[in-house]
Every structure is written in C-alpha cells, then in structure tokens.
Coordinates of C-alpha atoms in Angstrom, one line a residue:
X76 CA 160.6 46.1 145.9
X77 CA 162.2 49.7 146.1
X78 CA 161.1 49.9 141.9
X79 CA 157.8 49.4 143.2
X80 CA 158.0 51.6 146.3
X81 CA 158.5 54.3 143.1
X82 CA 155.5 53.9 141.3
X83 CA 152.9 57.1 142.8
X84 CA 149.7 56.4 144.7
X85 CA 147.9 57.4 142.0
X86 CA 149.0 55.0 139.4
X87 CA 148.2 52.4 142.3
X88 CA 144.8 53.6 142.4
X89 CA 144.5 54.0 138.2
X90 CA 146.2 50.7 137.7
X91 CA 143.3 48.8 140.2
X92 CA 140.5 51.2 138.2
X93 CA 141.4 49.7 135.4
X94 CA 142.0 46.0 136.8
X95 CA 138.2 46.3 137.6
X96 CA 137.9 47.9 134.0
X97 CA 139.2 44.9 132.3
X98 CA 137.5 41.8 134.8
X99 CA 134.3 43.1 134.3
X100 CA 134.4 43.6 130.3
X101 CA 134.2 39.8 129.6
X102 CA 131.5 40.8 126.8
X103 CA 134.1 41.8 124.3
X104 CA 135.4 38.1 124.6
X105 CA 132.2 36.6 124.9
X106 CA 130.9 38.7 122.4
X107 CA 130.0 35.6 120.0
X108 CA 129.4 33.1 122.6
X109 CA 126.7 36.0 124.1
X110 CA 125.2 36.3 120.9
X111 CA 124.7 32.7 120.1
X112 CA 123.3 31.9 123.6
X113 CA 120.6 34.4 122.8
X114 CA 119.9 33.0 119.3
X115 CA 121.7 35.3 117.0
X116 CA 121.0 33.6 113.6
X117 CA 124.5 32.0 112.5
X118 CA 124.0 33.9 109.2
X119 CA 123.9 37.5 111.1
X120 CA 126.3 37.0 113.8
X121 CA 129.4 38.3 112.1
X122 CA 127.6 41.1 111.6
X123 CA 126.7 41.3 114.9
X124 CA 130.1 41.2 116.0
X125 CA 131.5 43.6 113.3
X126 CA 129.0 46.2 114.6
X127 CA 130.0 45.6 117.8
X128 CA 133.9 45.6 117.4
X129 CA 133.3 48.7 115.3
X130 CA 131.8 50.6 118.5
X131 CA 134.7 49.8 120.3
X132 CA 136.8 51.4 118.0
X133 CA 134.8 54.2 118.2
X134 CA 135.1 54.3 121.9
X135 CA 138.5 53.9 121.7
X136 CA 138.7 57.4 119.2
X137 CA 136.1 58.9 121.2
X138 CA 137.8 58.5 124.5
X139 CA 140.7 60.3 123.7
X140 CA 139.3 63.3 121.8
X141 CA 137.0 63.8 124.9
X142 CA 139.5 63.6 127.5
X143 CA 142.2 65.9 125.7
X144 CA 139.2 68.2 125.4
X145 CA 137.2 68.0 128.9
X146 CA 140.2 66.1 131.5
X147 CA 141.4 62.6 131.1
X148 CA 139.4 61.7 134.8
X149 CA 136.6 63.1 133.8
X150 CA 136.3 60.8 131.1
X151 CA 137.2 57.8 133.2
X152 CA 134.3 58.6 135.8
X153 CA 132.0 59.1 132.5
X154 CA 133.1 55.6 131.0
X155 CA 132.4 54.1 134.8
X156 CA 129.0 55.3 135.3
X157 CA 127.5 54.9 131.7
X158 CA 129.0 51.2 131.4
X159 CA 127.1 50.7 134.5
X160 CA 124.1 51.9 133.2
X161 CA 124.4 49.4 129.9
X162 CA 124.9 46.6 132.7
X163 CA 122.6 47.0 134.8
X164 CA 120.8 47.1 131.5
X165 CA 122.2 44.0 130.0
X166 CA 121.3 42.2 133.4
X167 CA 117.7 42.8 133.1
X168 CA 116.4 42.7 129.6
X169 CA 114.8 40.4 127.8
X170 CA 117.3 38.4 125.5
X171 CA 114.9 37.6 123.0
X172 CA 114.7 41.2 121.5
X173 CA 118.2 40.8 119.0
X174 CA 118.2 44.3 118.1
X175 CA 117.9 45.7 121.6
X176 CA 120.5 43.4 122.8
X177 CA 123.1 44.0 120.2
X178 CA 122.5 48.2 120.6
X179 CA 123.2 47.7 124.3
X180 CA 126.3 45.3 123.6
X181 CA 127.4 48.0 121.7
X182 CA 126.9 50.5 123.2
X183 CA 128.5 48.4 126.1
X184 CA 131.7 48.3 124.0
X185 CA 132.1 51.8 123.4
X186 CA 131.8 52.6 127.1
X187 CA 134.2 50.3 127.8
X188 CA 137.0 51.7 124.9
X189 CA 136.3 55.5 126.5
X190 CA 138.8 54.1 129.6
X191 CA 141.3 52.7 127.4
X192 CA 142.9 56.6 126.0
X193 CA 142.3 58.6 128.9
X194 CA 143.8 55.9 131.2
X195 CA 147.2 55.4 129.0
X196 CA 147.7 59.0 129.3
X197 CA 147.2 59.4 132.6
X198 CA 150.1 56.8 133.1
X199 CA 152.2 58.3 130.2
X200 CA 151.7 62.0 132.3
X201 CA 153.1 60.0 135.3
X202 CA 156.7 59.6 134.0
X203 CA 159.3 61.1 132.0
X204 CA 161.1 59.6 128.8
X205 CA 162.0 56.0 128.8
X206 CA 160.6 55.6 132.7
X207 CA 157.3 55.2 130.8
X208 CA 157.8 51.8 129.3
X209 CA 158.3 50.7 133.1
X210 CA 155.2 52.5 134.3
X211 CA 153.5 51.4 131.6
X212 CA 154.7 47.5 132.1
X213 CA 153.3 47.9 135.8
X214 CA 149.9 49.0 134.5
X215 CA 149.6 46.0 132.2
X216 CA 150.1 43.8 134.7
X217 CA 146.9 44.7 135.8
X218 CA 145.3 44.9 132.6
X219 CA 146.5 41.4 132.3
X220 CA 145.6 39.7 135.6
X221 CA 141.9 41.2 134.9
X222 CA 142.0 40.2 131.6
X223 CA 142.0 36.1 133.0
X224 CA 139.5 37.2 135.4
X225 CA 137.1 37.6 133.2
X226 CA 137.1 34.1 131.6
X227 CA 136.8 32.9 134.8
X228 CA 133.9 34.7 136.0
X229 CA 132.1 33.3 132.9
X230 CA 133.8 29.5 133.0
X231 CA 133.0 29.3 136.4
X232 CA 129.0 31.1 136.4
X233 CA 128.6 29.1 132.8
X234 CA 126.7 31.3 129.8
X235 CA 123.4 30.6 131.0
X236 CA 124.0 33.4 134.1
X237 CA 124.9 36.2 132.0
X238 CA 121.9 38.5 133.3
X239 CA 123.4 37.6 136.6
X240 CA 127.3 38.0 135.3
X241 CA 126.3 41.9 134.1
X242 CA 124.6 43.2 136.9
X243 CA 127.9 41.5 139.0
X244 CA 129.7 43.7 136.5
X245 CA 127.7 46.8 137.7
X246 CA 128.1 46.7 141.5
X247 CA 131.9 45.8 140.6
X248 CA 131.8 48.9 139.2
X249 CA 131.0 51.0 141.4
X250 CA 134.1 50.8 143.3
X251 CA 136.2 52.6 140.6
X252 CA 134.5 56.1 141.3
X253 CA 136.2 55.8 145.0
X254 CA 139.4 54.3 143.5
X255 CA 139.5 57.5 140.7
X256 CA 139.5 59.7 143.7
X257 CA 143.1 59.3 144.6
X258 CA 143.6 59.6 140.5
X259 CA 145.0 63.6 140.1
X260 CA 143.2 65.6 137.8
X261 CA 144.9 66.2 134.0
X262 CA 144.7 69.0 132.4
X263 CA 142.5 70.8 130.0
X264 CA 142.2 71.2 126.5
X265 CA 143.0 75.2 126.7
X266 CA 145.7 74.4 129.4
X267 CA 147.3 71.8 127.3
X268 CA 147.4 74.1 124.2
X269 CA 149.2 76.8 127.1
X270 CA 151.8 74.8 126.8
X271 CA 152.3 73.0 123.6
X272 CA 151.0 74.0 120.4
X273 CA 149.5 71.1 118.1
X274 CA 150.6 67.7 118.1
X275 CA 154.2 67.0 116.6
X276 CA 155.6 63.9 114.1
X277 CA 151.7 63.8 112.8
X278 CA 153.6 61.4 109.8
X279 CA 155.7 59.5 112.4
X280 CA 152.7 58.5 114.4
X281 CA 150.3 57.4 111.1
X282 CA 153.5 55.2 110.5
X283 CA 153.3 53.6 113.9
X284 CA 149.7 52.8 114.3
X285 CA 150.0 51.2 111.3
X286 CA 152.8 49.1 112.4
X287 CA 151.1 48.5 115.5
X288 CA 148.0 47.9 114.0
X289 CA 150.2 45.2 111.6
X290 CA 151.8 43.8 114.8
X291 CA 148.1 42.6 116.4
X292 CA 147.6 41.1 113.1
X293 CA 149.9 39.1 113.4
X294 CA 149.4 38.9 117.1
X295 CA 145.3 37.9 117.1
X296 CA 146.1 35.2 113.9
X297 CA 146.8 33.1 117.5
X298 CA 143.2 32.5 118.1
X299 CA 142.2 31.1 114.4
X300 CA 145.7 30.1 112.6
X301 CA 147.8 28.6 115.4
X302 CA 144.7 26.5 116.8
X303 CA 143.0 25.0 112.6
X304 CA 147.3 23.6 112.5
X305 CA 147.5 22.0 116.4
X306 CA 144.2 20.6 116.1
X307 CA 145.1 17.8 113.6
X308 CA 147.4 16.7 115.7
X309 CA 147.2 14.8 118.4
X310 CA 146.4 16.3 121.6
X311 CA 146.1 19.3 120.0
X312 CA 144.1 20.9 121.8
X313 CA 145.5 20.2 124.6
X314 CA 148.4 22.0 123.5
X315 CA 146.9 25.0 122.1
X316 CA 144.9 25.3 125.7
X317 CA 148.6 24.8 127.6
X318 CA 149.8 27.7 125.4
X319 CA 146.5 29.8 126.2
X320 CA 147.7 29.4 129.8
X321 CA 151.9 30.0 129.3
X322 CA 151.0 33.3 127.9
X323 CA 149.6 35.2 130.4
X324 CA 151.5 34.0 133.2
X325 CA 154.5 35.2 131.3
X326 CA 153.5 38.4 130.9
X327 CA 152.4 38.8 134.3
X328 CA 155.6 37.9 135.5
X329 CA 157.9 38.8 132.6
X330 CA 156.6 42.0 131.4
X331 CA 157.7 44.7 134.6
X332 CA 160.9 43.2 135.3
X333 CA 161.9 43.2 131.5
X334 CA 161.3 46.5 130.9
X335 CA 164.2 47.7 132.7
X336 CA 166.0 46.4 130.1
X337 CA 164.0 47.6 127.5
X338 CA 164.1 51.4 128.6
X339 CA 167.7 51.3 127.6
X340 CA 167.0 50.8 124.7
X341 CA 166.2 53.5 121.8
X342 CA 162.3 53.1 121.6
X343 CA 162.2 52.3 117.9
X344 CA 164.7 49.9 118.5
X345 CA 162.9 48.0 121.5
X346 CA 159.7 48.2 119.8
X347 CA 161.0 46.3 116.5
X348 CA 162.7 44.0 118.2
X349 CA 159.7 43.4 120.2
X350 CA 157.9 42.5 116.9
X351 CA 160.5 40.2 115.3
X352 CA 160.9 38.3 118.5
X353 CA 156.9 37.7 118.4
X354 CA 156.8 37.1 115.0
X355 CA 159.7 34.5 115.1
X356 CA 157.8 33.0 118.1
X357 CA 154.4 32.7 115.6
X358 CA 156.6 31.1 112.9
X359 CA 158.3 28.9 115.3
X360 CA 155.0 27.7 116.5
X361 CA 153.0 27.7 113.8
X362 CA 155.9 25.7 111.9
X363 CA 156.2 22.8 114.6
X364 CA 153.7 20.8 113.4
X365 CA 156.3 20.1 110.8
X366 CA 158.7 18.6 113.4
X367 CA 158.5 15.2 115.6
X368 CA 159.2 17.5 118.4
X369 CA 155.8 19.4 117.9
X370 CA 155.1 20.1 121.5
X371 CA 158.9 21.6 122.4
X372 CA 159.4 23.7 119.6
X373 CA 155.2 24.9 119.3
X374 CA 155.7 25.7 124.0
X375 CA 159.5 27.4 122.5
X376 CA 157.7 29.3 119.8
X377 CA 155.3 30.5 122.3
X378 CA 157.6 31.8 125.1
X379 CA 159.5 34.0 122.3
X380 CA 155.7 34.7 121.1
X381 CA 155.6 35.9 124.5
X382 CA 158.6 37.9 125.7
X383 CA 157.9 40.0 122.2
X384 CA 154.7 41.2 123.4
X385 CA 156.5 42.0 126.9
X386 CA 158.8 44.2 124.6
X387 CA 156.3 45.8 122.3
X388 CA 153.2 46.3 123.9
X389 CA 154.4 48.4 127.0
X390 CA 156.8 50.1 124.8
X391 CA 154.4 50.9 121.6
X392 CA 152.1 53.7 124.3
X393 CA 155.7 55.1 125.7
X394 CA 156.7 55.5 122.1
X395 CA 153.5 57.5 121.0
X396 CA 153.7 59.3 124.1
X397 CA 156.8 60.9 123.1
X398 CA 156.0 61.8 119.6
X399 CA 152.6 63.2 120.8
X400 CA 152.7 66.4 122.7
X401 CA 150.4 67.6 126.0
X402 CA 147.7 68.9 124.0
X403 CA 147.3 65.7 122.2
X404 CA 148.7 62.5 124.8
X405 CA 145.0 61.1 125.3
X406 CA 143.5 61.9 121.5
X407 CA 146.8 60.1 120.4
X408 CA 146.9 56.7 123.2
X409 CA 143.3 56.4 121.6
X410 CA 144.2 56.4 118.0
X411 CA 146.9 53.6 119.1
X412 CA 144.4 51.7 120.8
X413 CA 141.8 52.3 118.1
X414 CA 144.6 50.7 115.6
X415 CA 145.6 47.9 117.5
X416 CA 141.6 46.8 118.0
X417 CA 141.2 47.0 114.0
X418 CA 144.3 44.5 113.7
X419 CA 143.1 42.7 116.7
X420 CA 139.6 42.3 114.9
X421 CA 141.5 41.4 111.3
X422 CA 144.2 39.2 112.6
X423 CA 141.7 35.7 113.1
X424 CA 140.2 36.3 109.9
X425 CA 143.3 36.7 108.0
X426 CA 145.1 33.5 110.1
X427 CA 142.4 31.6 109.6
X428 CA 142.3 32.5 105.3
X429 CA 146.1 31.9 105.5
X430 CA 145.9 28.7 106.7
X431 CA 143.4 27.2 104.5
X432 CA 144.3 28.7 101.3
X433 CA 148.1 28.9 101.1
X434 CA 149.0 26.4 104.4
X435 CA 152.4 26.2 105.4
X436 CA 153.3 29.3 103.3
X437 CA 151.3 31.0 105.9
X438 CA 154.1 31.6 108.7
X439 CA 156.5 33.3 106.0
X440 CA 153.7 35.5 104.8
X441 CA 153.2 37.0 108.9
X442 CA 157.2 37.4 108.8
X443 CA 156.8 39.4 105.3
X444 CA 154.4 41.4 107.5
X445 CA 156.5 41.9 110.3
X446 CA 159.0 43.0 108.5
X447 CA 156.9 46.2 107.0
X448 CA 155.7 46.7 110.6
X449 CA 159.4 47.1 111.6
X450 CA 159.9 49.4 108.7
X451 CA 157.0 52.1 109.6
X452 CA 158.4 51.7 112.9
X453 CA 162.1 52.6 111.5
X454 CA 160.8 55.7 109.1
X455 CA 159.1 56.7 112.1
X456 CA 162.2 57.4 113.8
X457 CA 163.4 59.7 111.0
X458 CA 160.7 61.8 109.4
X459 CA 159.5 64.2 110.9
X460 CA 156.6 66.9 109.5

C-alpha cells in the first residue's frame, strides 16, 4: 500500500486516461470481425486489415514526433477529441459504403496509436532510473484491465450493435479531457533541446526495437500457432480459451509486484531474461501436445509465457527511456511502440506458416529467434554512437 501511496496524482489521473484509452479501442481487435460483419469480401479483407494496422503504426510514429515537438498533453487531448470525432462517425454511417468505412477505421487507428508515445513518456518523465520499470508496471495494469474490457463490451452487446458500441466509445470519451487535467504539462521541443542536445545511443536503440519488435513475434504467434496445435486435441479449445483467461489475470496481478524485483536488476539483463522466460513458456506450450500431460505442461508453459511478459514489457519503455534523452523520450516510446505493433502484426502470420509447413520444428525455430532478440538487446548495452 505505502508503494502505491508513492505513485503522483498525476500518473493516477494518466493511468485511468489511458484505461478509458484502451476499453474503448476494441476496433483494433475487432478489426476483422468489423469488417466481415459489414461484408468486406474475404478476398480484400487482409488488405483491409494491413491498411488499417499500417495506420496504427503510423499513429504510433506520429504521436511521438508531435508530442516531443508541440507537449506530450497536448497530444493526448488531440488523440481524445479526434478519435471522438471518427466515433461518433463510425456510430452513424452507413456500413455498406466499404471504402468509407475502412478510411474511418483507419483513421480510427491512428488516433488511437497518437496516445500510446506521448503517454509512455509522460510516465517515463515521472520517475528516475530503474523506479521506471515500477511506474511503468502500475500503468500497464491499467492498459491491461481495459484491454479485457473491451472484449466484453463487444461479447456482451454482440457484433450486430457496433454503431451503438462506437458512439458508447465517444461519450466514454469524453471523460479523459477532465481526467488530463490533473496530467502536468511536458515540455517543449525548444525546452527539451535547453537541456539535452540530440538523442544519445541512436545504434543501441535501432538494436532494441528490433529485439522488441522480435520479442511480439514471438509473443502474437499465440493467437495463430498455439491455438492450429491445441485444436486437434481434445478439448482444445477449451484449453486455449482457459489460457486466453490465465494470461491477463497474471499480469494484472503479477506484473506491479514483480517489478520490484526486476528494477534490481541491470535493464539489459531483466529485459533478456524477460524474453527467454516467454519464449521457454511458448516452447513449453506449444511442445505439450507431445506429452500425455497436455493440459499441465501447455497451463505450465503459459504461466512462464506470462511472468516473461511481466519482466519484459514494463521494462522494454524504462530501458528506451534511458537511452533516449529529454529532447527525444516521446519520438523514441513511439518508435518502440511502432516496432512492437509491426511484430505484433507479423507474429500470427509467421505462427500460423510455422505450424503448417515445418510443424513441431516450429517451437525451436521462435527460441532461435529469441535468442537474436537477446543478442540486439546485449550489443545494446555496449555500443554506443
């Protein structure tokens, strides 16, 4: 309790902001279940869904270069009102004009990825060296807890109240501008450069997006590789849908309290072991199907799946925080957040071509990988240019 007594106002007020951020973004999970409810032809809708992934990423770059150059809050409030805007929007229209639909879904996404860069340095600001991987576990609990939310919004409405499910996303969202109001103001580009000239380790941070972006690979192969081996089994997917559930709770629960041990830890350090322990939780679980214990060692496998996202995910913005100076904390949390979205967007396609072209050779291939994400992550720590 006294841990939490710590944490400022402000990252109480940020951390609910960005709860109702995440609750009310369901589209970007929905995004193919939307699509095919409004009778995207089968043959278009990966496009649809690459184009609309793609503006995220965009948001996600866009965010941070805006808010290093205009005030991270300023950026927040902008992302608020114009994602209410494509809401109310989405609410109203007429589903049966494609094109309309998928340049407001879009344009939807990119609202929504302008919060994500401004936001993570906001929190990054807040603390001081390793105290950021604990401030940064207490935000993602409520990035998490909104996360479920917004699955439940949908199971619960059902996908033929999606009008009504955006424009409950828009008067939702109109409480963030009060809750941004307790949120202190960063600073500006020109006072930022006042104090810090450029941003250092350009090389050491290329080298951890791309583990990072490596590491959601691996992570987002869960919805398509872990799901085609469970389901010949029986009660598959049952299993897979217990796992679904395991997850978050222990990351809710887990994530804060662990990273007190964590911040003890060298940041390199806590961030590779963060991906080996997720990566031997994949392998463990993706490898149980192999066993006549499938369902102990598959729940096993996802616990350690689990506790290595509690180590690297909180600890991955604390890292880039300190190898990106003032000038350049929101332009750099968006680049990280950009990276992880392209792996995120890669990972089911690549699970899911593992799986049926090379089978079991699959989980040995995403330690291979985890393995060259642990290695940017280690030259990171000693190059500097």
């Amino acid at each position: 309790m006294t841990s939490l007594r710590a944490i400022p106002g402000s990252i109480w007020a940020l951390s609910w902001a960005s709860f109702i951020n995440r609750s009310t973004g369901f589209l970007g999970l929905f995004a193919a279940i939307f699509f095919t409810y409004i009778g995207v032809d089968p043959t278009l809708l990966a496009l649809f869904l690459l184009l609309s992934g793609s503006a995220g990423v965009l948001g996600s770059l866009a965010g941070g270069a805006w808010a290093d150059r205009w005030g991270a809050k300023r950026i927040l409030l902008f992302s608020t009102l114009l994602n209410m805007a494509f809401f109310i929007a989405l609410g109203t229209v007429n589903y049966s004009g494609h094109m309309l639909v998928l340049i407001l879904a879009s344009l939807n996404s990119f609202a929504s990825q302008l919060w994500v860069a401004p936001a993570s340095a906001i929190v990054a600001a807040s603390a001081e060296d390793q105290e950021r991987v604990t401030r940064f576990a207490f935000y993602r609990i409520f990035m998490n807890v909104g996360a479920i939310v917004a699955p439940v919004l949908v199971a619960f409405a059902g996908k033929e109240r999606f009008h009504e499910l955006f424009l409950l996303s828009a008067i939702a969202s109109a409480a963030v501008p009060f809750l941004l109001r307790y949120v202190p103001k960063s600073a500006s580009s020109h006072e930022s450069h006042q104090k810090s000239a450029g941003a250092r380790h350009s090389l050491p941070l290329i080298l951890v997006y791309l583990a990072l972006m490596v590491t959601m690979l691996i992570y987002a192969q869960h919805q398509s590789a872990i799901p085609l081996v469970l389901d010949p089994i029986e009660s598959g997917m049952q299993l897979y849908a217990l796992l679904l559930i395991i997850n978050p709770v222990i990351i809710i629960c887990v994530e804060y309290p662990l990273s007190f041990f964590s911040k003890k830890l060298a940041q390199p350090l806590a961030l590779s072991l963060g991906i080996a322990v997720m990566t031997a939780g994949v392998m463990l679980t993706g490898a149980s199907v192999l066993t006549s214990w499938t369902w102990a060692w598959a729940i096993a496998g996802w616990v350690l799946f689990s506790i290595g996202e509690c180590l690297f995910a909180p600890t991955s913005h604390s890292y880039v925080a300190a190898l990106a100076d003032d000038a350049s904390q929101a332009r750099a949390q968006g680049a990280l957040s950009a990276a992880q979205t392209i792996g995120s967007a890669l990972g089911p396609a690549v699970g899911a071509a593992l799986v049926v072209g090379v089978g079991a050779w699959t989980w040995p291939i995403f330690g291979v990988l985890a393995v060259a994400a642990c290695v940017c992550v280690w030259l990171s720590a000693r190059v500097r240019v």
